[in-house]
Short mmCIF file of C-alpha atoms and ligand atoms in Angstrom, two decimals:
data_model
loop_
_atom_site.label_atom_id
_atom_site.label_comp_id
_atom_site.label_asym_id
_atom_site.label_seq_id
_atom_site.Cartn_x
_atom_site.Cartn_y
_atom_site.Cartn_z
CA MET N 1 53.36 5.62 -2.72
CA ARG N 2 56.27 7.07 -4.69
CA ASP N 3 58.25 7.12 -1.45
CA GLY N 4 57.62 3.43 -0.94
CA PHE N 5 56.07 1.95 2.18
CA VAL N 6 56.41 -0.60 4.95
CA TYR N 7 53.60 -3.05 5.65
CA ASN N 8 53.50 -5.31 8.71
CA GLY N 9 50.82 -8.02 8.68
CA LEU N 10 49.24 -8.77 12.06
CA PRO N 11 49.91 -12.37 13.14
CA ILE N 12 46.42 -13.23 14.32
CA ARG N 13 43.91 -15.86 13.25
CA VAL N 14 40.55 -14.27 12.40
CA ILE N 15 37.27 -16.15 12.15
CA PHE N 16 34.32 -14.13 10.93
CA GLY N 17 30.70 -15.05 10.31
CA ASP N 18 27.22 -15.58 11.71
CA GLY N 19 27.02 -18.38 14.26
CA THR N 20 30.80 -18.80 14.44
CA LEU N 21 30.70 -19.10 18.25
CA ALA N 22 29.94 -22.79 17.72
CA ARG N 23 33.51 -23.05 16.43
CA LEU N 24 35.10 -21.79 19.62
CA PRO N 25 35.51 -25.28 21.16
CA GLU N 26 37.53 -26.44 18.15
CA GLU N 27 39.69 -23.29 18.37
CA VAL N 28 40.44 -23.98 22.04
CA GLU N 29 41.23 -27.58 21.14
CA ARG N 30 43.43 -26.46 18.26
CA LEU N 31 45.56 -24.56 20.76
CA ASP N 32 45.51 -27.65 23.01
CA ARG N 33 44.07 -25.69 25.94
CA LYS N 34 42.47 -27.73 28.73
CA ARG N 35 41.47 -25.07 31.32
CA VAL N 36 40.53 -21.70 29.91
CA LEU N 37 39.17 -18.82 31.97
CA ILE N 38 36.35 -16.82 30.41
CA LEU N 39 36.55 -13.06 31.00
CA SER N 40 33.67 -10.60 30.72
CA THR N 41 32.18 -7.56 32.39
CA ALA N 42 29.50 -8.10 35.07
CA GLN N 43 26.91 -7.00 32.49
CA GLN N 44 27.78 -9.88 30.17
CA ARG N 45 28.09 -12.56 32.84
CA ASP N 46 25.13 -14.60 31.52
CA GLN N 47 26.60 -14.65 28.01
CA ALA N 48 29.95 -15.72 29.48
CA GLU N 49 28.26 -18.52 31.45
CA ARG N 50 26.68 -19.80 28.24
CA LEU N 51 30.10 -19.72 26.61
CA ALA N 52 31.44 -21.82 29.49
CA GLU N 53 28.68 -24.38 28.89
CA LEU N 54 29.59 -24.48 25.21
CA LEU N 55 33.24 -25.17 26.06
CA GLY N 56 32.32 -27.91 28.55
CA LYS N 57 35.22 -29.34 30.50
CA ARG N 58 37.77 -27.12 28.75
CA ALA N 59 36.25 -24.12 30.59
CA ALA N 60 37.64 -23.69 34.10
CA GLY N 61 35.22 -20.89 34.98
CA VAL N 62 33.92 -17.39 34.34
CA HIS N 63 35.58 -14.25 35.67
CA PRO N 64 33.04 -11.44 35.13
CA ALA N 65 35.14 -8.62 36.64
CA ALA N 66 36.38 -6.64 33.60
CA VAL N 67 35.83 -2.88 33.70
CA MET N 68 36.73 0.04 31.45
CA HIS N 69 40.40 1.22 31.22
CA THR N 70 41.89 -2.08 32.53
CA PRO N 71 42.79 -1.16 36.12
CA VAL N 72 45.90 -3.03 37.29
CA ALA N 73 44.16 -4.03 40.55
CA VAL N 74 41.49 -5.89 38.55
CA THR N 75 44.18 -7.63 36.50
CA GLU N 76 46.05 -8.70 39.61
CA LYS N 77 42.96 -10.36 41.08
CA ALA N 78 42.37 -12.22 37.83
CA LEU N 79 46.05 -13.26 37.72
CA ALA N 80 45.79 -14.74 41.21
CA ARG N 81 42.94 -16.88 39.95
CA VAL N 82 44.89 -17.86 36.81
CA THR N 83 47.73 -19.15 39.00
CA ALA N 84 45.58 -20.77 41.70
CA GLU N 85 43.39 -22.64 39.21
CA GLY N 86 46.05 -23.76 36.74
CA ILE N 87 44.52 -21.78 33.87
CA ASP N 88 46.20 -22.42 30.50
CA GLY N 89 44.43 -19.85 28.31
CA VAL N 90 41.94 -16.97 28.41
CA VAL N 91 38.84 -16.25 26.37
CA SER N 92 37.58 -12.66 26.51
CA LEU N 93 33.96 -12.08 25.59
CA GLY N 94 32.80 -8.48 25.17
CA GLY N 95 34.09 -5.10 24.13
CA GLY N 96 37.38 -3.35 24.75
CA SER N 97 37.03 -3.74 28.52
CA ALA N 98 36.89 -7.55 28.56
CA ILE N 99 39.48 -7.82 25.79
CA GLY N 100 41.76 -5.40 27.67
CA LEU N 101 41.72 -7.73 30.68
CA GLY N 102 42.52 -10.67 28.40
CA LYS N 103 45.50 -8.76 26.96
CA ALA N 104 46.72 -7.74 30.42
CA ILE N 105 46.73 -11.39 31.53
CA ALA N 106 48.25 -12.70 28.29
CA VAL N 107 51.13 -10.20 28.27
CA ARG N 108 52.02 -11.08 31.88
CA THR N 109 51.74 -14.86 31.52
CA GLY N 110 52.37 -15.65 27.86
CA LEU N 111 49.07 -17.60 27.78
CA PRO N 112 47.10 -17.70 24.52
CA HIS N 113 44.17 -15.30 24.33
CA LEU N 114 41.08 -15.91 22.25
CA ALA N 115 39.05 -12.73 21.87
CA VAL N 116 35.34 -12.82 21.07
CA PRO N 117 34.38 -9.17 20.41
CA THR N 118 30.80 -8.01 20.86
CA THR N 119 31.28 -4.27 20.19
CA TYR N 120 32.92 -2.37 17.32
CA ALA N 121 35.85 -0.92 19.34
CA GLY N 122 38.46 -3.09 17.57
CA SER N 123 40.79 -3.87 20.49
CA GLU N 124 40.91 -7.56 19.48
CA MET N 125 42.99 -6.63 16.41
CA THR N 126 45.63 -4.53 18.14
CA PRO N 127 48.93 -5.10 19.94
CA ILE N 128 48.04 -2.12 22.18
CA LEU N 129 47.12 -2.17 25.85
CA GLY N 130 46.04 0.82 27.94
CA GLU N 131 46.09 0.23 31.69
CA THR N 132 45.25 2.43 34.67
CA ASP N 133 47.04 2.46 37.99
CA ASN N 134 46.36 5.07 40.66
CA GLY N 135 44.35 7.10 38.17
CA ILE N 136 47.14 7.23 35.57
CA LYS N 137 46.59 5.56 32.20
CA THR N 138 49.61 4.24 30.36
CA THR N 139 49.57 2.65 26.94
CA ARG N 140 52.05 0.18 25.56
CA ARG N 141 52.46 -1.73 22.32
CA SER N 142 53.95 -5.23 21.98
CA GLY N 143 53.46 -8.31 19.86
CA ALA N 144 52.70 -10.27 23.04
CA ILE N 145 49.56 -8.13 23.55
CA LEU N 146 47.90 -9.09 20.27
CA PRO N 147 45.35 -11.88 20.85
CA THR N 148 46.05 -15.30 19.32
CA VAL N 149 42.58 -15.61 17.79
CA ALA N 150 39.77 -13.14 17.13
CA LEU N 151 36.44 -14.85 16.63
CA TYR N 152 33.71 -12.57 15.29
CA ASP N 153 30.15 -13.83 15.53
CA VAL N 154 27.56 -11.43 14.10
CA ALA N 155 24.87 -13.10 16.24
CA LEU N 156 26.56 -11.81 19.40
CA THR N 157 26.14 -8.19 18.30
CA HIS N 158 22.36 -8.25 17.93
CA GLY N 159 21.97 -7.37 21.61
CA LEU N 160 24.26 -4.35 21.43
CA PRO N 161 21.87 -1.41 22.00
CA ALA N 162 21.34 0.75 18.91
CA ALA N 163 22.66 3.91 20.56
CA PHE N 164 25.88 2.21 21.66
CA SER N 165 26.20 0.52 18.26
CA VAL N 166 26.34 3.97 16.66
CA THR N 167 28.99 5.38 19.01
CA SER N 168 31.01 2.17 18.93
CA GLY N 169 30.74 2.22 15.13
CA MET N 170 32.00 5.82 15.12
CA ASN N 171 34.92 4.60 17.26
CA ALA N 172 35.75 2.11 14.48
CA ILE N 173 35.39 4.82 11.81
CA ALA N 174 37.87 6.94 13.83
CA HIS N 175 40.52 4.22 13.58
CA ALA N 176 40.06 4.10 9.81
CA VAL N 177 40.05 7.90 9.36
CA GLU N 178 43.35 8.32 11.21
CA ALA N 179 44.85 5.36 9.32
CA LEU N 180 44.23 7.30 6.08
CA TYR N 181 46.65 10.02 7.17
CA ALA N 182 48.94 8.01 9.45
CA GLN N 183 52.61 8.81 9.13
CA ASP N 184 53.27 5.12 8.40
CA ARG N 185 50.19 4.59 6.19
CA ASN N 186 50.46 2.11 3.36
CA PRO N 187 48.26 1.08 0.43
CA ILE N 188 46.84 -2.08 2.04
CA VAL N 189 45.83 -0.37 5.25
CA SER N 190 44.35 2.55 3.26
CA ILE N 191 42.20 0.13 1.28
CA MET N 192 41.05 -1.45 4.52
CA ALA N 193 40.35 1.97 6.02
CA GLU N 194 38.22 3.07 3.09
CA GLN N 195 36.29 -0.20 3.16
CA ALA N 196 35.83 0.09 6.94
CA ILE N 197 34.31 3.56 6.64
CA ALA N 198 32.09 2.53 3.72
CA ALA N 199 30.81 -0.59 5.52
CA LEU N 200 30.00 1.30 8.72
CA VAL N 201 28.40 4.29 6.99
CA ARG N 202 26.23 1.82 5.05
CA ALA N 203 25.43 -0.32 8.09
CA LEU N 204 24.75 2.00 11.01
CA PRO N 205 21.47 3.53 9.70
CA GLY N 206 20.22 -0.03 9.16
CA VAL N 207 21.26 -1.05 12.70
CA VAL N 208 19.36 1.94 14.14
CA ALA N 209 16.27 1.13 12.05
CA ASP N 210 16.36 -2.53 13.10
CA PRO N 211 19.05 -3.64 15.58
CA ALA N 212 18.40 -7.27 14.60
CA ASP N 213 18.89 -6.69 10.84
CA PRO N 214 21.41 -9.41 9.96
CA ALA N 215 22.77 -7.67 6.84
CA ALA N 216 23.38 -4.38 8.67
CA ARG N 217 24.93 -6.16 11.65
CA THR N 218 27.23 -8.16 9.37
CA ASP N 219 28.41 -5.04 7.55
CA ALA N 220 28.94 -3.18 10.82
CA LEU N 221 31.02 -5.96 12.35
CA TYR N 222 33.00 -6.34 9.13
CA GLY N 223 33.74 -2.59 9.23
CA ALA N 224 34.73 -2.91 12.88
CA TRP N 225 37.17 -5.71 12.06
CA LEU N 226 38.74 -3.58 9.33
CA GLY N 227 38.84 -0.52 11.58
CA GLY N 228 40.51 -2.53 14.35
CA THR N 229 43.03 -3.82 11.82
CA CYS N 230 43.85 -0.22 10.85
CA LEU N 231 44.34 0.72 14.52
CA GLY N 232 46.58 -2.28 15.06
CA SER N 233 48.65 -1.69 11.92
CA VAL N 234 49.55 2.00 11.75
CA GLY N 235 50.05 4.90 14.16
CA MET N 236 47.21 7.20 15.19
CA ALA N 237 47.35 11.00 15.56
CA LEU N 238 45.46 14.03 16.92
CA HIS N 239 42.04 12.42 17.25
CA HIS N 240 43.14 9.42 19.32
CA LYS N 241 45.42 11.64 21.38
CA LEU N 242 42.54 13.99 22.25
CA CYS N 243 40.24 11.09 23.15
CA HIS N 244 42.95 9.64 25.38
CA VAL N 245 43.48 13.00 27.10
CA LEU N 246 39.77 13.64 27.67
CA GLY N 247 39.02 10.07 28.73
CA GLY N 248 41.84 10.16 31.27
CA ALA N 249 41.29 13.68 32.62
CA PHE N 250 37.49 13.66 32.89
CA ASP N 251 36.62 9.96 32.88
CA LEU N 252 34.46 10.42 29.79
CA PRO N 253 32.88 7.38 28.09
CA HIS N 254 35.18 5.98 25.39
CA ALA N 255 32.96 5.45 22.34
CA GLU N 256 30.89 8.59 22.89
CA THR N 257 34.01 10.75 23.21
CA HIS N 258 35.28 9.38 19.89
CA THR N 259 31.91 10.14 18.33
CA VAL N 260 31.83 13.78 19.43
CA LEU N 261 35.46 14.57 18.63
CA LEU N 262 35.97 12.82 15.30
CA PRO N 263 34.20 15.43 13.10
CA HIS N 264 36.31 18.17 14.73
CA ALA N 265 39.57 16.27 14.30
CA VAL N 266 38.66 15.63 10.65
CA ALA N 267 38.02 19.35 10.11
CA TYR N 268 41.29 20.22 11.85
CA ASN N 269 43.27 17.93 9.55
CA ALA N 270 41.24 18.13 6.33
CA GLU N 271 43.44 20.59 4.46
CA ALA N 272 46.66 18.89 5.51
CA ALA N 273 45.28 15.44 4.64
CA PRO N 274 43.40 15.91 1.36
CA ASP N 275 43.43 12.19 0.57
CA MET N 276 41.57 11.42 3.82
CA ALA N 277 39.18 14.33 3.27
CA GLY N 278 38.40 13.29 -0.30
CA ARG N 279 37.83 9.64 0.49
CA LEU N 280 35.66 10.44 3.52
CA ALA N 281 33.54 12.97 1.64
CA ALA N 282 33.03 10.49 -1.19
CA VAL N 283 31.72 7.84 1.19
CA LEU N 284 29.51 10.21 3.22
CA ASN N 285 27.92 12.15 0.39
CA ASP N 286 25.34 10.12 -1.45
CA GLY N 287 23.22 11.51 -4.28
CA SER N 288 20.67 13.07 -1.92
CA ARG N 289 23.15 14.86 0.32
CA VAL N 290 26.23 16.88 -0.44
CA GLU N 291 28.20 18.48 2.36
CA PRO N 292 31.60 19.49 1.03
CA GLN N 293 33.34 19.50 4.42
CA PRO N 294 33.89 15.90 5.57
CA GLY N 295 33.92 16.94 9.25
CA GLY N 296 30.49 18.55 8.87
CA ALA N 297 29.20 15.58 6.89
CA LEU N 298 30.39 13.21 9.60
CA GLN N 299 28.74 15.25 12.36
CA SER N 300 25.45 15.35 10.39
CA PHE N 301 25.69 11.57 9.94
CA ALA N 302 26.14 11.04 13.69
CA ARG N 303 23.36 13.48 14.54
CA ARG N 304 20.91 11.79 12.16
CA LEU N 305 21.59 8.54 14.00
CA GLY N 306 20.85 10.16 17.39
CA ALA N 307 24.46 10.18 18.61
CA PRO N 308 25.77 12.81 21.02
CA THR N 309 27.58 15.75 19.40
CA ALA N 310 28.70 17.76 22.45
CA LEU N 311 31.29 16.97 25.11
CA ARG N 312 29.20 18.82 27.67
CA ALA N 313 26.48 16.21 27.17
CA LEU N 314 29.05 13.58 28.20
CA GLY N 315 29.80 15.35 31.47
CA MET N 316 32.91 17.33 30.62
CA PRO N 317 33.06 20.60 32.64
CA GLU N 318 33.52 23.80 30.59
CA ALA N 319 36.33 24.79 32.95
CA GLY N 320 38.24 21.72 31.74
CA ILE N 321 38.72 23.01 28.18
CA ASP N 322 41.95 24.89 28.94
CA HIS N 323 43.39 22.02 30.94
CA ALA N 324 42.60 19.60 28.11
CA ALA N 325 44.22 21.94 25.55
CA ASP N 326 47.36 22.08 27.72
CA LEU N 327 47.49 18.29 28.02
CA ALA N 328 46.93 17.82 24.29
CA VAL N 329 50.06 19.80 23.37
CA GLN N 330 52.24 18.67 26.29
CA SER N 331 54.10 15.83 24.60
CA PRO N 332 54.72 16.25 20.88
CA TYR N 333 53.36 13.60 18.49
CA TRP N 334 52.97 13.32 14.76
CA ASN N 335 49.90 14.80 13.07
CA PRO N 336 49.43 15.82 9.44
CA ARG N 337 48.94 19.41 10.61
CA PRO N 338 51.01 20.85 13.47
CA VAL N 339 49.25 20.65 16.81
CA GLU N 340 48.86 24.28 17.97
CA ARG N 341 47.44 25.11 21.35
CA ASN N 342 45.15 27.98 20.28
CA ALA N 343 43.66 25.98 17.45
CA ILE N 344 43.23 22.94 19.72
CA ARG N 345 41.51 25.10 22.31
CA THR N 346 39.08 26.35 19.66
CA LEU N 347 38.47 22.78 18.51
CA LEU N 348 37.78 21.63 22.08
CA ALA N 349 35.52 24.58 22.86
CA ARG N 350 33.43 23.89 19.76
CA ALA N 351 33.29 20.16 20.51
CA TRP N 352 32.29 20.94 24.08
CA ALA N 353 29.39 23.13 22.93
CA GLY N 354 28.29 20.84 20.09
CA ASP N 355 29.06 23.44 17.40
CA ALA N 356 29.69 22.56 13.77
CA PRO N 357 33.30 21.58 13.10
CA ILE N 358 35.48 24.21 11.45
CA THR N 359 39.13 24.32 10.49
CA PRO N 360 40.48 26.48 13.33
P1 NAD H 401 33.08 -1.85 26.80
O1 NAD H 401 33.87 -3.06 26.54
O2 NAD H 401 33.36 -1.14 28.09
O3 NAD H 401 31.54 -2.21 26.72
C1 NAD H 401 30.55 -1.27 27.13
C2 NAD H 401 29.39 -2.00 27.82
O4 NAD H 401 28.64 -2.70 26.82
C3 NAD H 401 29.87 -3.07 28.82
O5 NAD H 401 29.01 -3.06 29.92
C4 NAD H 401 29.73 -4.36 28.03
O6 NAD H 401 29.56 -5.48 28.86
C5 NAD H 401 28.49 -4.07 27.22
N1 NAD H 401 28.41 -4.85 25.98
C6 NAD H 401 29.40 -5.14 25.13
N2 NAD H 401 28.94 -5.86 24.09
C7 NAD H 401 27.64 -6.02 24.28
C8 NAD H 401 26.60 -6.70 23.53
N3 NAD H 401 26.84 -7.26 22.35
N4 NAD H 401 25.37 -6.68 24.03
C9 NAD H 401 25.08 -6.04 25.21
N5 NAD H 401 26.02 -5.38 25.95
C10 NAD H 401 27.27 -5.39 25.49
O7 NAD H 401 33.19 -0.76 25.64
P2 NAD H 401 34.12 -0.66 24.35
O8 NAD H 401 33.81 0.66 23.78
O9 NAD H 401 34.01 -1.86 23.51
O10 NAD H 401 35.59 -0.65 24.94
C11 NAD H 401 36.11 0.47 25.62
C12 NAD H 401 37.41 0.12 26.30
O11 NAD H 401 38.27 -0.54 25.41
C13 NAD H 401 38.18 1.33 26.79
O12 NAD H 401 38.81 1.02 28.01
C14 NAD H 401 39.19 1.57 25.68
O13 NAD H 401 40.33 2.27 26.14
C15 NAD H 401 39.50 0.16 25.27
N6 NAD H 401 39.94 0.03 23.86
C16 NAD H 401 41.20 -0.42 23.64
C17 NAD H 401 41.66 -0.58 22.35
C18 NAD H 401 43.06 -1.09 22.12
O14 NAD H 401 43.44 -1.31 21.00
N7 NAD H 401 43.83 -1.29 23.15
C19 NAD H 401 40.83 -0.31 21.26
C20 NAD H 401 39.55 0.15 21.52
C21 NAD H 401 39.11 0.30 22.83
#
């Protein structure tokens, strides 16, 4: 703080609440859109069809073709439809996959994008787009990628399976954790990060106990919004880099990979980022439980909720550990503690086996 800070507010309209989907037609009208295309994955096609009914004649159709990692070929097919059908806006309904497709279309066409998130991944709040082409994932950042509107409806999250809610919630916690030690961190984002972690740590046990618990679901989605805001506002470091490397090299599932790695990344950085470590430990340790290492406390939290704690359980081959360590140190990036290959290899080997996190 003594060194001052820079804070950039994200220019996005956010609507949050229970039952807010009913307000989507007025949002589309507000933007004077007459033919919007609704984007979803195949799994959420029925939900997208219901959304089209809600929008009535302002909905031109449903495009249920979104998949993970935003392949350019999928975007190009959707773009052909946008042009052929005179589409004047897109609505993405779903998690990071559907929202990624919405961003890919918006950045190429300049059309407004209304995102309706149904997971806790947070993509709706970021000006970041990761796309894959011929097996290579590239990520870019631009104001034109940030959606115009993010409409959060707690009711839409009740159907998110408990197990995925936990890993997706850990994905949101990861954004907040890295925001606490980001090179460009600032007081507002740190407040949001702390609140994000607290809301999700409070909410996820309640979601597991009863996936339809409205209070737990509200808290979890609120934490996800804050976590997404952190991701969209400041730079990330080792943890996100490792997830990106492993996701790309071994096609590992996004939220689960975040869940397994985060405790290890926290342990790696804990000494170099005492503010993060202190805040995280304070949130995770209630009166009944005290685990001084925040990485260990986070892994225990995830394990209690039934989440995976080993990369091998996600399908990563043991022989890939060295390759992943090489990739992780290939292009330098900022991290509170220097990124050293031997220490990263130890981290990855422990995460692969499901061992307790240590500071390597
Ligand atoms: P996802 O969007 O792939 O969703 C996982 C599955 O859950 C899908 O089949 C989806 O249809 C289904 N689903 C989503 N919400 C549901 C609900 N409420 N009920 C029932 N099923 C539901 O997963 P994700 O973790 O949200 O997103 C991962 C993708 O997003 C990755 O490609 C990742 O790189 C990207 N991402 C990007 C950013 C960014 O800022 N650019 C941020 C986070 C994630």
